[in-house]
Structure formats: C-alpha cells, structure tokens
mmCIF file of C-alpha atoms in Angstrom:
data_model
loop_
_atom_site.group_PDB
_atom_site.id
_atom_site.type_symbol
_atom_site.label_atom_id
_atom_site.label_comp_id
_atom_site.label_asym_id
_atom_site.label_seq_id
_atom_site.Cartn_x
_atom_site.Cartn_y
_atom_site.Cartn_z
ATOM 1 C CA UNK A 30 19.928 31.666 -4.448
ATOM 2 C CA UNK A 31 21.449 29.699 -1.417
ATOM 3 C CA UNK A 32 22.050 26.255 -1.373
ATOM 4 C CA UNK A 33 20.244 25.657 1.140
ATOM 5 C CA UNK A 34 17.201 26.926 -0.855
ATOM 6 C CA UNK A 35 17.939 24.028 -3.577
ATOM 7 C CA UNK A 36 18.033 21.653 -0.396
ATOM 8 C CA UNK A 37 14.565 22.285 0.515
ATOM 9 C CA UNK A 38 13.579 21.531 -3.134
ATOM 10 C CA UNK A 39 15.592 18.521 -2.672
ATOM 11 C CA UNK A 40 13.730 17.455 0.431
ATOM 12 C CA UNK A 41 10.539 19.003 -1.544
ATOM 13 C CA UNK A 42 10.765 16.574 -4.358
ATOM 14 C CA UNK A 43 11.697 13.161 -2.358
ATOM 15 C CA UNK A 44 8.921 13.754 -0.036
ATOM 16 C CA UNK A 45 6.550 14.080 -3.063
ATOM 17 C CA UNK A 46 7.569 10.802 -4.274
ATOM 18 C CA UNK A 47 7.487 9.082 -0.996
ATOM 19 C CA UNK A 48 4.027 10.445 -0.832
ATOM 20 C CA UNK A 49 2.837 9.171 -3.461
ATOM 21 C CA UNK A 50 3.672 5.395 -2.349
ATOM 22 C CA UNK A 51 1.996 6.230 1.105
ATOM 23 C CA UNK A 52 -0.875 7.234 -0.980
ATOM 24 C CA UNK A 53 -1.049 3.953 -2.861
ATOM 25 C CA UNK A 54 -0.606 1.695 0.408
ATOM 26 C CA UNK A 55 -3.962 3.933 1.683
ATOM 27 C CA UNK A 56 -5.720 3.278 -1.698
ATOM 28 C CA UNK A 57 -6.241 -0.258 -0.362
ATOM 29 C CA UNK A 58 -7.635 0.754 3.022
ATOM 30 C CA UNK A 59 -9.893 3.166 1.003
ATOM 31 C CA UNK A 60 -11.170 0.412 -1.874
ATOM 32 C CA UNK A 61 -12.356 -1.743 0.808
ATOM 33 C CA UNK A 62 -13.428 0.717 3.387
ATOM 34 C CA UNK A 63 -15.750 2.333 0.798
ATOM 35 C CA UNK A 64 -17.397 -0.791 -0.456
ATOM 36 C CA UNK A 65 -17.950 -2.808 2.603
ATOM 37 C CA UNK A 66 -17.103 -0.498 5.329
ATOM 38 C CA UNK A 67 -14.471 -2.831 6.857
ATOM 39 C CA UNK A 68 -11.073 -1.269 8.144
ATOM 40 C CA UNK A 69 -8.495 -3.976 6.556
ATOM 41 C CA UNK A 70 -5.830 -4.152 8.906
ATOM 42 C CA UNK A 71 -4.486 -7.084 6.421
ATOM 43 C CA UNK A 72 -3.845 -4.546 3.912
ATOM 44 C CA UNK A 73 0.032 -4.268 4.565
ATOM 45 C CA UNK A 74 0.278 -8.233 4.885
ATOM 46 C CA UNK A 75 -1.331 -8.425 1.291
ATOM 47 C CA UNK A 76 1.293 -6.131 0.256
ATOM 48 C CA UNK A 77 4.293 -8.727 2.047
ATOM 49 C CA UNK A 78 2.551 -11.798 0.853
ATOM 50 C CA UNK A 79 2.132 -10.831 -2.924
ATOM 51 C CA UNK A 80 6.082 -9.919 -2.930
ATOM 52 C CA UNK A 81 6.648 -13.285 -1.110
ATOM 53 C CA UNK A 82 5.153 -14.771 -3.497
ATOM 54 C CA UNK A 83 6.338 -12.985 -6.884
ATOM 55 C CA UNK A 84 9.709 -13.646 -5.718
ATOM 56 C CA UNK A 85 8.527 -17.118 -5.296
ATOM 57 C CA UNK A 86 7.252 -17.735 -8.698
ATOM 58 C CA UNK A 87 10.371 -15.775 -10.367
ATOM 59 C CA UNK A 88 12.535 -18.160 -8.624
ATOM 60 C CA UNK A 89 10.447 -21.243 -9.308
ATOM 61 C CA UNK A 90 10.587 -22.134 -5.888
ATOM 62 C CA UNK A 91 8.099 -25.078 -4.573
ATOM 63 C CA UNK A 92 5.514 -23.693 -2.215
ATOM 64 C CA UNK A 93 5.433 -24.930 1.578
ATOM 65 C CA UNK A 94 8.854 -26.947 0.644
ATOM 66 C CA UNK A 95 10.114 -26.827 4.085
ATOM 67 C CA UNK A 96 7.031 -28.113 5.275
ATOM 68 C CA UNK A 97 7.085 -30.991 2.412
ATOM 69 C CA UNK A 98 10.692 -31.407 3.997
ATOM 70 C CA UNK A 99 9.855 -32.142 7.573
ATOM 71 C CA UNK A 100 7.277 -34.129 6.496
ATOM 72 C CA UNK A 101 8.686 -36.462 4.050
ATOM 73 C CA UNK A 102 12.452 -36.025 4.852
ATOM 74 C CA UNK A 103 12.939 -35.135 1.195
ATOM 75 C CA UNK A 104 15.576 -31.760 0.059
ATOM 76 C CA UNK A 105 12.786 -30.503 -2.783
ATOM 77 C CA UNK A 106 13.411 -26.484 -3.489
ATOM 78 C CA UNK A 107 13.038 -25.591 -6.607
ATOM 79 C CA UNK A 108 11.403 -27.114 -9.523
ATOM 80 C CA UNK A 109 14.521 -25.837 -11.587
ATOM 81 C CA UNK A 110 13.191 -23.468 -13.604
ATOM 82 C CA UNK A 111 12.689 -19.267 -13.652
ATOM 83 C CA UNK A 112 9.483 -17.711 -14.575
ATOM 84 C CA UNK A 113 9.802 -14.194 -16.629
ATOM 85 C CA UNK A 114 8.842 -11.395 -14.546
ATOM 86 C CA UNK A 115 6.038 -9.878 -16.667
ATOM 87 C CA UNK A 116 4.371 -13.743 -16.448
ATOM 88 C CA UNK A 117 5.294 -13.872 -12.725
ATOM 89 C CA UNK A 118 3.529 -10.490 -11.911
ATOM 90 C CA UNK A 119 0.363 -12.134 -14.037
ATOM 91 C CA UNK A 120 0.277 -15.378 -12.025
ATOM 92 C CA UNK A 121 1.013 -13.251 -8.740
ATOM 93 C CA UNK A 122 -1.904 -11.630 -9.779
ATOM 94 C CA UNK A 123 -3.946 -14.532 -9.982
ATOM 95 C CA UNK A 124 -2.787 -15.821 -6.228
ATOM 96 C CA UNK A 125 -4.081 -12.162 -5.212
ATOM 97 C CA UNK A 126 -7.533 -12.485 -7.212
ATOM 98 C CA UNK A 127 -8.130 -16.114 -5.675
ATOM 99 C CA UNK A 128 -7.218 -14.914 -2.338
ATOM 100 C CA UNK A 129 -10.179 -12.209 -2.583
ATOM 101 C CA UNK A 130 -12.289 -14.643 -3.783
ATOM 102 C CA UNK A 131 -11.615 -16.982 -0.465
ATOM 103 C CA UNK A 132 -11.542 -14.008 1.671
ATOM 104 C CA UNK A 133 -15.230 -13.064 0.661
ATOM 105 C CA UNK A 134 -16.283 -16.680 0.470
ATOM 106 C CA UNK A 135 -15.257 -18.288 3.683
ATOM 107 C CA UNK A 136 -15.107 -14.927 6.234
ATOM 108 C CA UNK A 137 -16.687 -12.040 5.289
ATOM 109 C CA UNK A 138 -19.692 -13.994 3.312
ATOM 110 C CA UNK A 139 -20.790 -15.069 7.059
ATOM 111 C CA UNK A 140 -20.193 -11.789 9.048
ATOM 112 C CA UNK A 141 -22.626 -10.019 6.906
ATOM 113 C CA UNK A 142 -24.274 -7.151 9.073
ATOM 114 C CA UNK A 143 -22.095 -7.805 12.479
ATOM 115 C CA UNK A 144 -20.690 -5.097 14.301
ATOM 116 C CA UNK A 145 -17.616 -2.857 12.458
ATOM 117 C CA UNK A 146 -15.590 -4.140 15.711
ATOM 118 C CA UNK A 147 -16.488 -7.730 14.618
ATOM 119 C CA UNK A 148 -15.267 -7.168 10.994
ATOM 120 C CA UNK A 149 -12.178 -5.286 12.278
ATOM 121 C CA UNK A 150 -10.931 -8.130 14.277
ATOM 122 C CA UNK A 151 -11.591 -10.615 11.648
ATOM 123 C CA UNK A 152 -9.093 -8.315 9.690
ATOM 124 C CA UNK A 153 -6.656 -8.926 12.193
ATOM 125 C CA UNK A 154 -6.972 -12.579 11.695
ATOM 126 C CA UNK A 155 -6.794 -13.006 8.321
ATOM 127 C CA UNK A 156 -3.388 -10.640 8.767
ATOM 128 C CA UNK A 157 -1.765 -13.078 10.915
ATOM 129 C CA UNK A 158 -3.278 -16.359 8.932
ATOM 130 C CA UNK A 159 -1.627 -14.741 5.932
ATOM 131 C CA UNK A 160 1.661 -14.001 7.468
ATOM 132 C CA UNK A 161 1.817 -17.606 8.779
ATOM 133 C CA UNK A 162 1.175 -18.862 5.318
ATOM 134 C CA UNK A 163 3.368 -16.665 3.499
ATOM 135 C CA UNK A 164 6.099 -17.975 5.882
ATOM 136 C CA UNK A 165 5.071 -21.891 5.576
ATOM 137 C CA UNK A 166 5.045 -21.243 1.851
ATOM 138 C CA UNK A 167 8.314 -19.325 0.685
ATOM 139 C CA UNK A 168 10.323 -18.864 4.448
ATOM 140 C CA UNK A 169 10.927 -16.216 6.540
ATOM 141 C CA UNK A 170 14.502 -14.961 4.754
ATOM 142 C CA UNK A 171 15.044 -11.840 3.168
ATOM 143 C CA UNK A 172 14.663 -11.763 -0.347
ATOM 144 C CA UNK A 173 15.532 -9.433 -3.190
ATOM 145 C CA UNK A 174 13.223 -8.658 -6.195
ATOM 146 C CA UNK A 175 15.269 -9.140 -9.737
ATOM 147 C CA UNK A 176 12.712 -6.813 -11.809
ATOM 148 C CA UNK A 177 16.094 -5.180 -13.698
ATOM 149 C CA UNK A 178 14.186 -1.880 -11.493
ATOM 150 C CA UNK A 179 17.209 1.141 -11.615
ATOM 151 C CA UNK A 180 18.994 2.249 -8.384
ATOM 152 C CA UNK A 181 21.442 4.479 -7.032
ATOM 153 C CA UNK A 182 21.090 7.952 -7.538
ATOM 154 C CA UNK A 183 20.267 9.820 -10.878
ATOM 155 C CA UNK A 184 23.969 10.731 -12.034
ATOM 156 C CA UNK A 185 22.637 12.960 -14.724
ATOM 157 C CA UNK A 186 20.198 14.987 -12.794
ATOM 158 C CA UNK A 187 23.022 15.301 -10.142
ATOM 159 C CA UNK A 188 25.276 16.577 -12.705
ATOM 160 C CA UNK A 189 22.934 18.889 -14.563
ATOM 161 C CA UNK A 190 21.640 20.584 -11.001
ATOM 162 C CA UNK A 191 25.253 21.003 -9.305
ATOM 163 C CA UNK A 192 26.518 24.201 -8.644
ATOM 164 C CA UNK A 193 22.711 25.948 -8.902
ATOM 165 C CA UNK A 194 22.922 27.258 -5.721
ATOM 166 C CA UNK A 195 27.225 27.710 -5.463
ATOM 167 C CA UNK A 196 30.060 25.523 -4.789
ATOM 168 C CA UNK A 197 27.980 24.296 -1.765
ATOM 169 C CA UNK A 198 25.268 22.738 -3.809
ATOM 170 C CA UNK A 199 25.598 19.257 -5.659
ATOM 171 C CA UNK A 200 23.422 18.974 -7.055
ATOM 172 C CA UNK A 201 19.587 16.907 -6.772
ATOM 173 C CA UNK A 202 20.098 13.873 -5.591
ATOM 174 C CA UNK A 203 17.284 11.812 -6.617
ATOM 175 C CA UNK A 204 16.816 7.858 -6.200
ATOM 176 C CA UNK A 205 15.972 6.086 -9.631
ATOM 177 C CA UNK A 206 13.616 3.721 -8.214
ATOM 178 C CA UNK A 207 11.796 6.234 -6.682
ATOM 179 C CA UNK A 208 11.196 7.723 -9.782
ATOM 180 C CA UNK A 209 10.067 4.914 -10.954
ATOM 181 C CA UNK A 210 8.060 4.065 -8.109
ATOM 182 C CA UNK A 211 6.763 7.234 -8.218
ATOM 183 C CA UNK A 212 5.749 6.560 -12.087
ATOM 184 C CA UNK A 213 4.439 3.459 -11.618
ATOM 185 C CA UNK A 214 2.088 4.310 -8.218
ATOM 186 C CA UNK A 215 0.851 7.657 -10.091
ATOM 187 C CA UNK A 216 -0.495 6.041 -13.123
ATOM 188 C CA UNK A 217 -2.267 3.210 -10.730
ATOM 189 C CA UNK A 218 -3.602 5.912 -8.599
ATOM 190 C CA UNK A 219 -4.796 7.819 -11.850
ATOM 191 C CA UNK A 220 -5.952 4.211 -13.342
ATOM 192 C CA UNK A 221 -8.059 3.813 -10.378
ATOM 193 C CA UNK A 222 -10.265 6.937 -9.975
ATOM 194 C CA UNK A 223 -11.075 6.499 -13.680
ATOM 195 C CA UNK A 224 -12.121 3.051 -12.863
ATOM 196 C CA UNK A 225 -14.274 4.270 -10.322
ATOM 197 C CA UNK A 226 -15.035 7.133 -11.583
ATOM 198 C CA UNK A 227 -16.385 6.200 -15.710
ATOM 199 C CA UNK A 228 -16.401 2.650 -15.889
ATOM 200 C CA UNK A 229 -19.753 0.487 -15.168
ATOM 201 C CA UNK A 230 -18.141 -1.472 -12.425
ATOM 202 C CA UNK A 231 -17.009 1.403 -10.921
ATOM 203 C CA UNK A 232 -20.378 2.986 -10.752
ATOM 204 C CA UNK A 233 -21.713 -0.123 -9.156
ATOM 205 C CA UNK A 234 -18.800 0.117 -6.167
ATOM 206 C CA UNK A 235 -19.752 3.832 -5.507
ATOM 207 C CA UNK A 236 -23.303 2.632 -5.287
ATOM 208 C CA UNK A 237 -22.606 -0.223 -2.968
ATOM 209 C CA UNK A 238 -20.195 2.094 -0.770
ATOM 210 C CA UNK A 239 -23.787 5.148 -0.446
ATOM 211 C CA UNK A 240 -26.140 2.285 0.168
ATOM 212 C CA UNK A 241 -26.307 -1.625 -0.108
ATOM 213 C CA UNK A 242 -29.915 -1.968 0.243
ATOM 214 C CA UNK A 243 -30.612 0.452 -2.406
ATOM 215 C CA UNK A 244 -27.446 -1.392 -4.657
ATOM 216 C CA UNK A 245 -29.040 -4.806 -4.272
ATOM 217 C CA UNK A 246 -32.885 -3.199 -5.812
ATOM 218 C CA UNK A 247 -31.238 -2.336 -8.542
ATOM 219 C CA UNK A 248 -29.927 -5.492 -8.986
ATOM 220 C CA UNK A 249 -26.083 -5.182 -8.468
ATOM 221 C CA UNK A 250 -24.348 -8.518 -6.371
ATOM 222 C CA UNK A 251 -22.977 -7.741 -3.319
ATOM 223 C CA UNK A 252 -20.386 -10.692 -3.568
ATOM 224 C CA UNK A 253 -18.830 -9.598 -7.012
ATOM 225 C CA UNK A 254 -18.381 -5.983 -5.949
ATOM 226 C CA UNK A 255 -16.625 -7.273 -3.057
ATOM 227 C CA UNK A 256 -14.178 -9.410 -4.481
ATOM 228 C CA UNK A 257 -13.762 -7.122 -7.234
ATOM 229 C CA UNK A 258 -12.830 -4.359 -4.542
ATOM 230 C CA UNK A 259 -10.784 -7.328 -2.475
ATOM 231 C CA UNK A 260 -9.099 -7.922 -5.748
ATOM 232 C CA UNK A 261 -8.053 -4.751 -6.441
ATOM 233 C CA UNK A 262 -6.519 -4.323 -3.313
ATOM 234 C CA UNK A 263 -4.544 -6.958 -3.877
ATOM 235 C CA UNK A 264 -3.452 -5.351 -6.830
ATOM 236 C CA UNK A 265 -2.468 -2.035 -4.894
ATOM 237 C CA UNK A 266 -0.890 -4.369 -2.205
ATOM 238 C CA UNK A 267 1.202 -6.355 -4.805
ATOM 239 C CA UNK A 268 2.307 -2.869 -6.453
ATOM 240 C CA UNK A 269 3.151 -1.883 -3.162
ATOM 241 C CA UNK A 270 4.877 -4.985 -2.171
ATOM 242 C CA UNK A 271 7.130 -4.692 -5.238
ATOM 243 C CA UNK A 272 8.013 -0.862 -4.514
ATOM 244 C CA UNK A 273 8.722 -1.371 -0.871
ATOM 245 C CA UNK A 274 10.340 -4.317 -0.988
ATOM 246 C CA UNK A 275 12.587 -3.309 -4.124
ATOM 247 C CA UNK A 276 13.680 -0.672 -1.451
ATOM 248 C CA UNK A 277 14.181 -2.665 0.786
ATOM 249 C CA UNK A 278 14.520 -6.308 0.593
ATOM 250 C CA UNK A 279 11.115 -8.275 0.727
ATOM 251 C CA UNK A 280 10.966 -9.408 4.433
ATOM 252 C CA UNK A 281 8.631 -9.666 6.952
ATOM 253 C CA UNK A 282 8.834 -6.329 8.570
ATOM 254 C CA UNK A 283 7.358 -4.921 5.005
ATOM 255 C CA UNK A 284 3.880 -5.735 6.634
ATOM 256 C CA UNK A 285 4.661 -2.454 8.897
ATOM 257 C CA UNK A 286 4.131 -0.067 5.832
ATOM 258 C CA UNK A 287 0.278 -0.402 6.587
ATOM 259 C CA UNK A 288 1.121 1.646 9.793
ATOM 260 C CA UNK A 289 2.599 4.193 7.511
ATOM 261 C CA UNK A 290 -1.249 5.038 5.977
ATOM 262 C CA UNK A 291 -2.558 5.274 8.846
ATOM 263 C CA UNK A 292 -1.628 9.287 9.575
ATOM 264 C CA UNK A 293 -2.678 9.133 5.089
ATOM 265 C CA UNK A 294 -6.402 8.178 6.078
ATOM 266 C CA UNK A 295 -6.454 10.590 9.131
ATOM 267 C CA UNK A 296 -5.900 13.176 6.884
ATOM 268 C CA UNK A 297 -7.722 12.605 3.618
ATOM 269 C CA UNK A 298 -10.820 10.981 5.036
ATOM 270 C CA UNK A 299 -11.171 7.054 5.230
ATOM 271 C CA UNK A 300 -13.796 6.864 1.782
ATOM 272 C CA UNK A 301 -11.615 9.019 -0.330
ATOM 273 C CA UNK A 302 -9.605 8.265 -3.101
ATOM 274 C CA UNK A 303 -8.591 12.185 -3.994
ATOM 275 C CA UNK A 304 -8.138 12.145 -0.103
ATOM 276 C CA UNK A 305 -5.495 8.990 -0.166
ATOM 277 C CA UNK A 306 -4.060 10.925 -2.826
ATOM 278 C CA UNK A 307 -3.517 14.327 -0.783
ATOM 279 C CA UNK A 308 -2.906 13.082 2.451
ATOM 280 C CA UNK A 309 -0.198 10.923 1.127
ATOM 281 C CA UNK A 310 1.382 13.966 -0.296
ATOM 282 C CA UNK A 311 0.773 16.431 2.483
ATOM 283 C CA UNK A 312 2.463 13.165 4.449
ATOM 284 C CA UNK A 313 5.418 12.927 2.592
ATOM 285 C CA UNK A 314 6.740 16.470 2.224
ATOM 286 C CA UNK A 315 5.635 17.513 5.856
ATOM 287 C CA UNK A 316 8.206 14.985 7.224
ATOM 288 C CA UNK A 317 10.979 15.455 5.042
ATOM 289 C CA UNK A 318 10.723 18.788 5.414
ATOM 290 C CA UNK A 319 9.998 18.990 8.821
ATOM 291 C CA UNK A 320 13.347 16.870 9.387
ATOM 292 C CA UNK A 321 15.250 19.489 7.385
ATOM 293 C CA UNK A 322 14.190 22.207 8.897
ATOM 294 C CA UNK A 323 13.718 21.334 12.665
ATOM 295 C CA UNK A 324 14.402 17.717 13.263
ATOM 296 C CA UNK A 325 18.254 17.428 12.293
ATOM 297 C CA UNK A 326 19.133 21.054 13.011
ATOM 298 C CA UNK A 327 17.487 21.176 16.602
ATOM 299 C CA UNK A 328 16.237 17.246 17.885
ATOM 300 C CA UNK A 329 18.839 14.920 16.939
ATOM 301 C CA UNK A 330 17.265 13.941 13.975
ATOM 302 C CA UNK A 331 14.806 10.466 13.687
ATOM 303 C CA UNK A 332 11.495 12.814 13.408
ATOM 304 C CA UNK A 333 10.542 10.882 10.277
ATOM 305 C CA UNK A 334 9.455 8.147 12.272
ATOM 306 C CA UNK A 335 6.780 10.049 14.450
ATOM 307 C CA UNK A 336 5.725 13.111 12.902
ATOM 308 C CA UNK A 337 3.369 12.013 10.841
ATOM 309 C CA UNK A 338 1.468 10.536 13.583
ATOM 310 C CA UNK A 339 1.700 14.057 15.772
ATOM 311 C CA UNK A 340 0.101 15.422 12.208
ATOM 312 C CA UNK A 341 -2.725 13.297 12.175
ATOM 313 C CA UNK A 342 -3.775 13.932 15.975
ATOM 314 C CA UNK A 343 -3.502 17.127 15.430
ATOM 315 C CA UNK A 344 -6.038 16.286 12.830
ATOM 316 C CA UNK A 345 -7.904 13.459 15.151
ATOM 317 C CA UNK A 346 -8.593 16.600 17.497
ATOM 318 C CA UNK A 347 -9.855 19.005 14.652
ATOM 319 C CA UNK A 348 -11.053 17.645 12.109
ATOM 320 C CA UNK A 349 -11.720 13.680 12.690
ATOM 321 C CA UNK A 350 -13.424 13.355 9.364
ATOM 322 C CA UNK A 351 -10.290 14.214 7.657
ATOM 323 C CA UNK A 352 -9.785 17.100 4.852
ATOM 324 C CA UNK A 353 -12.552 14.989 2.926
ATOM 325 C CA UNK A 354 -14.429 12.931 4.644
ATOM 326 C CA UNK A 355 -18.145 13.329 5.288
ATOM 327 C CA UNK A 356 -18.893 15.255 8.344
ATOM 328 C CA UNK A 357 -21.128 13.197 10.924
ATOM 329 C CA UNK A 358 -24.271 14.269 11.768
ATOM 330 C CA UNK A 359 -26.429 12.476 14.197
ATOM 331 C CA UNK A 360 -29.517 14.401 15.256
ATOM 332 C CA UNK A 361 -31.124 13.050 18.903
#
C-alpha cells in the first residue's frame, strides 16, 4: 500500500484522540444541561481555573498574593513548600466541589424557574467572575503543569511502523500525551455513563433531567443533584484543564476550548452523553482528515480552525436536534 494510505491512518488515529478530549470538554455542557437545563457557558473557565489552581497548590503558591502585595506592601509568594501532585489534584478537587456548592447556593438557588435566557446570561457571569478570580488569585502568566505526563513523539511506534508503506513512509507519529490524554478522558467518559447509568445517584440525575416536579414527589433534593452535577463538571473541567493545558501551557486563552464543544453538542444532541461521545469523535477525525485531504493540498491549509463549525451548520440546518437529541414536537 501507498504511503499516503498509512498517512490517512495517521491523521485517522490523532483525530480519534483529539476527539475524545472534545468529547470530555462537552461532557460538562451535557452534565449540567441535562439536570438543570442551563447552557454553562463557564464550562471552559472551570476547566482554566482548576489548572490555575492545581498549578497553584503544586507550587505552594499564596492565593491573591499580588493583591496581599499592593495592599500591604509586603513580597509574600510562596509559603515555601511543594504539594505532591496526587494530593494537589485531591485538594484541587475540593476548590472545584466548593465552587459547585457556591454556584448553586448564591446564583442558581434564586433563579429557580426564570427564563433559559436568564440562566444563560448568569453563565456568562459567573465565566467572567471566575476568570477575574483565577487571575487575582494565581496571575495571569503562563504556567506549565509538572505531572512527570510523557511528550514528544512515540519513538517506538515510529520505529516499528516505518517503512509500511515504502521508503516514503516513517512511520506513525503519535504524541505520548495524547495517548495518555486519550487514556485518561476515555476511562472518565466510560466512568461517567456507568455513574449515570447503574448507580443510585445517577438514577436520581436522569430523573431530575425527564421531570423535576415528578423528581421532587418522589422525594429526591433538587439542590444535591445539582451540585452533585456542578461538581462533576468540575471534575471534567479540571481533567480537561490538565490535558489542555499540559499541551499547551495553562494560560488564559485555555478558556477558548469551550468553543471547541460547541460544533460536539450540535452534533450529538445537547442531553447526551453517548452523543458527547460521538460527536467528539465524528469532530476530531472529520477535521484532520478533511485538512489532509482538501485543506493543505487545495486551501492553504488552517481548515482545522473552522470546519468543524461549517459541520455543525450543516447540522443546525438538518437536523437541529443533533444525531441524538429528542426531536421537538409542539402540537398547536
């Protein structure tokens, strides 16, 4: 076979795994979506915020110092110490949990049955409150995320794959970390529908997403279903966060991956977690392999950062419900 062929699988495989991480950033559009029926435009500041602040905590580095600074005229920093990274993603953790519980306590607890426009801008608050914060607390410059996570390119796959396709081919090249982001997102995203899917709490969100009159006679509380659901998006938005910013660098133009799950919930339907799942992947190997195939040879290239959005009007026009979503019916 050509090498050309072994190209596409190439492109094949890396848009897979980028798929998969466009999947997870959708997951916390879905969680939320489903159980309350908001649209969290905060989602992708969640994800910059929890990185902000494991690399924070990692580098035992005093929150709002610069603040504490101007104020006091004092050069405080650090508190001089490093925090393991396993303890570190726990406490992270914690910050995410306690922001749900604030979220749900002080904003959403008092827009109870206002307008989905109403809920959709208080989104957009809470996105720029959280960015401000997340600046006041650990600064706006770039940071990098010591996990020990691989990179550079798999040597031995390269090495075991060259020459499949003639002296033209290679080899696979294949990032490490996106292997292992790829590893890491897949058994969240599989951790997840089994929560929802078998557990009792789990149950109790799927019931709250069909109907929350019917959810509350049964006796299930609105308020822990929602922080539960705000809490695991925190926890998708803190995977995220790492991923991305390990990428990266953990700076404040991570907050933009949120646009990136957009086209994801056009496709796959904004209450479904199989549909994060596909969309993510139709997503991901639709633009790398539409930039193989068409955007390098024949528009200069740079299609990556469009197509998917041409994909999901396409879909907008169609199908607005996405692959599976629940149709619409209103009968006059």
């Amino acid at each position: 076979m050509s090498a050309d062929f072994f190209y596409g699988i190439e492109v094949v495989i890396n848009g897979l795994m980028a798929g998969v991480l466009y999947a997870l950033v959708a997951l916390g559009f879905v969680l939320i979506f489903k159980a309350s029926g908001i649209f969290n435009y905060a989602q992708g500041v969640m994800a910059l915020f929890a990185a902000l602040t494991l690399v924070g905590v990692m580098e035992g580095q005093v929150p709002f110092s610069h603040l504490i600074n101007a104020i006091f005229g004092t050069e405080i920093h650090h508190f001089g110490w490093h925090v393991p990274a396993l303890l570190a993603i726990f406490l992270t953790l914690l910050v995410m949990v306690f922001f749900a519980w604030c979220v749900q306590k002080f904003v959403f607890r008092h827009l109870v049955g206002q307008e989905p426009i109403i809920l959709f801008m208080a989104t957009i608050g809470l996105a720029y409150f959280l960015e401000g914060v997340g600046d006041l607390m650990w600064g706006s410059d770039i940071k990098t995320i010591a996990l020990g996570l691989p990179q550079g390119g798999s040597l031995w796959l390269e090495q075991a794959t060259s020459g499949l396709g003639g002296d033209d081919f290679y080899g696979f090249f294949i990032d490490k970390l996106d292997i292992v982001a790829t590893l890491v997102a897949a058994v969240l995203v599989i951790s997840l529908i089994v929560f929802a899917q078998y557990t009792k709490q789990g149950r109790a969100m799927r019931a709250v997403a069909d109907d929350h009159q019917a959810a509350l006679s049964v006796g299930i509380s609105l308020n822990f279903i929602w922080v539960l659901v705000w809490s695991l998006a925190g926890l998708v938005a803190l995977v995220a966060g790492v991923m991305w910013g390990a990428k990266s660098g953990v700076q404040f133009s991570l907050s933009l991956i949120a646009l990136k799950a957009l086209p994801v919930l056009m496709l796959g339907g904004f209450t479904s977690i199989p549909g994060a799942i596909v969309g993510g992947l139709i997503i991901g190997v639709g633009e790398k392999l539409f930039e193989f195939l068409i955007g390098a040879p024949f528009l200069g290239g740079a299609t990556e950062n469009w197509f998917a959005y041409m994909l999901a009007l396409v879909f907008l026009v169609f199908r607005p419900q996405g692959l599976f979503g629940e149709r619409i019916i209103e009968r006059v």
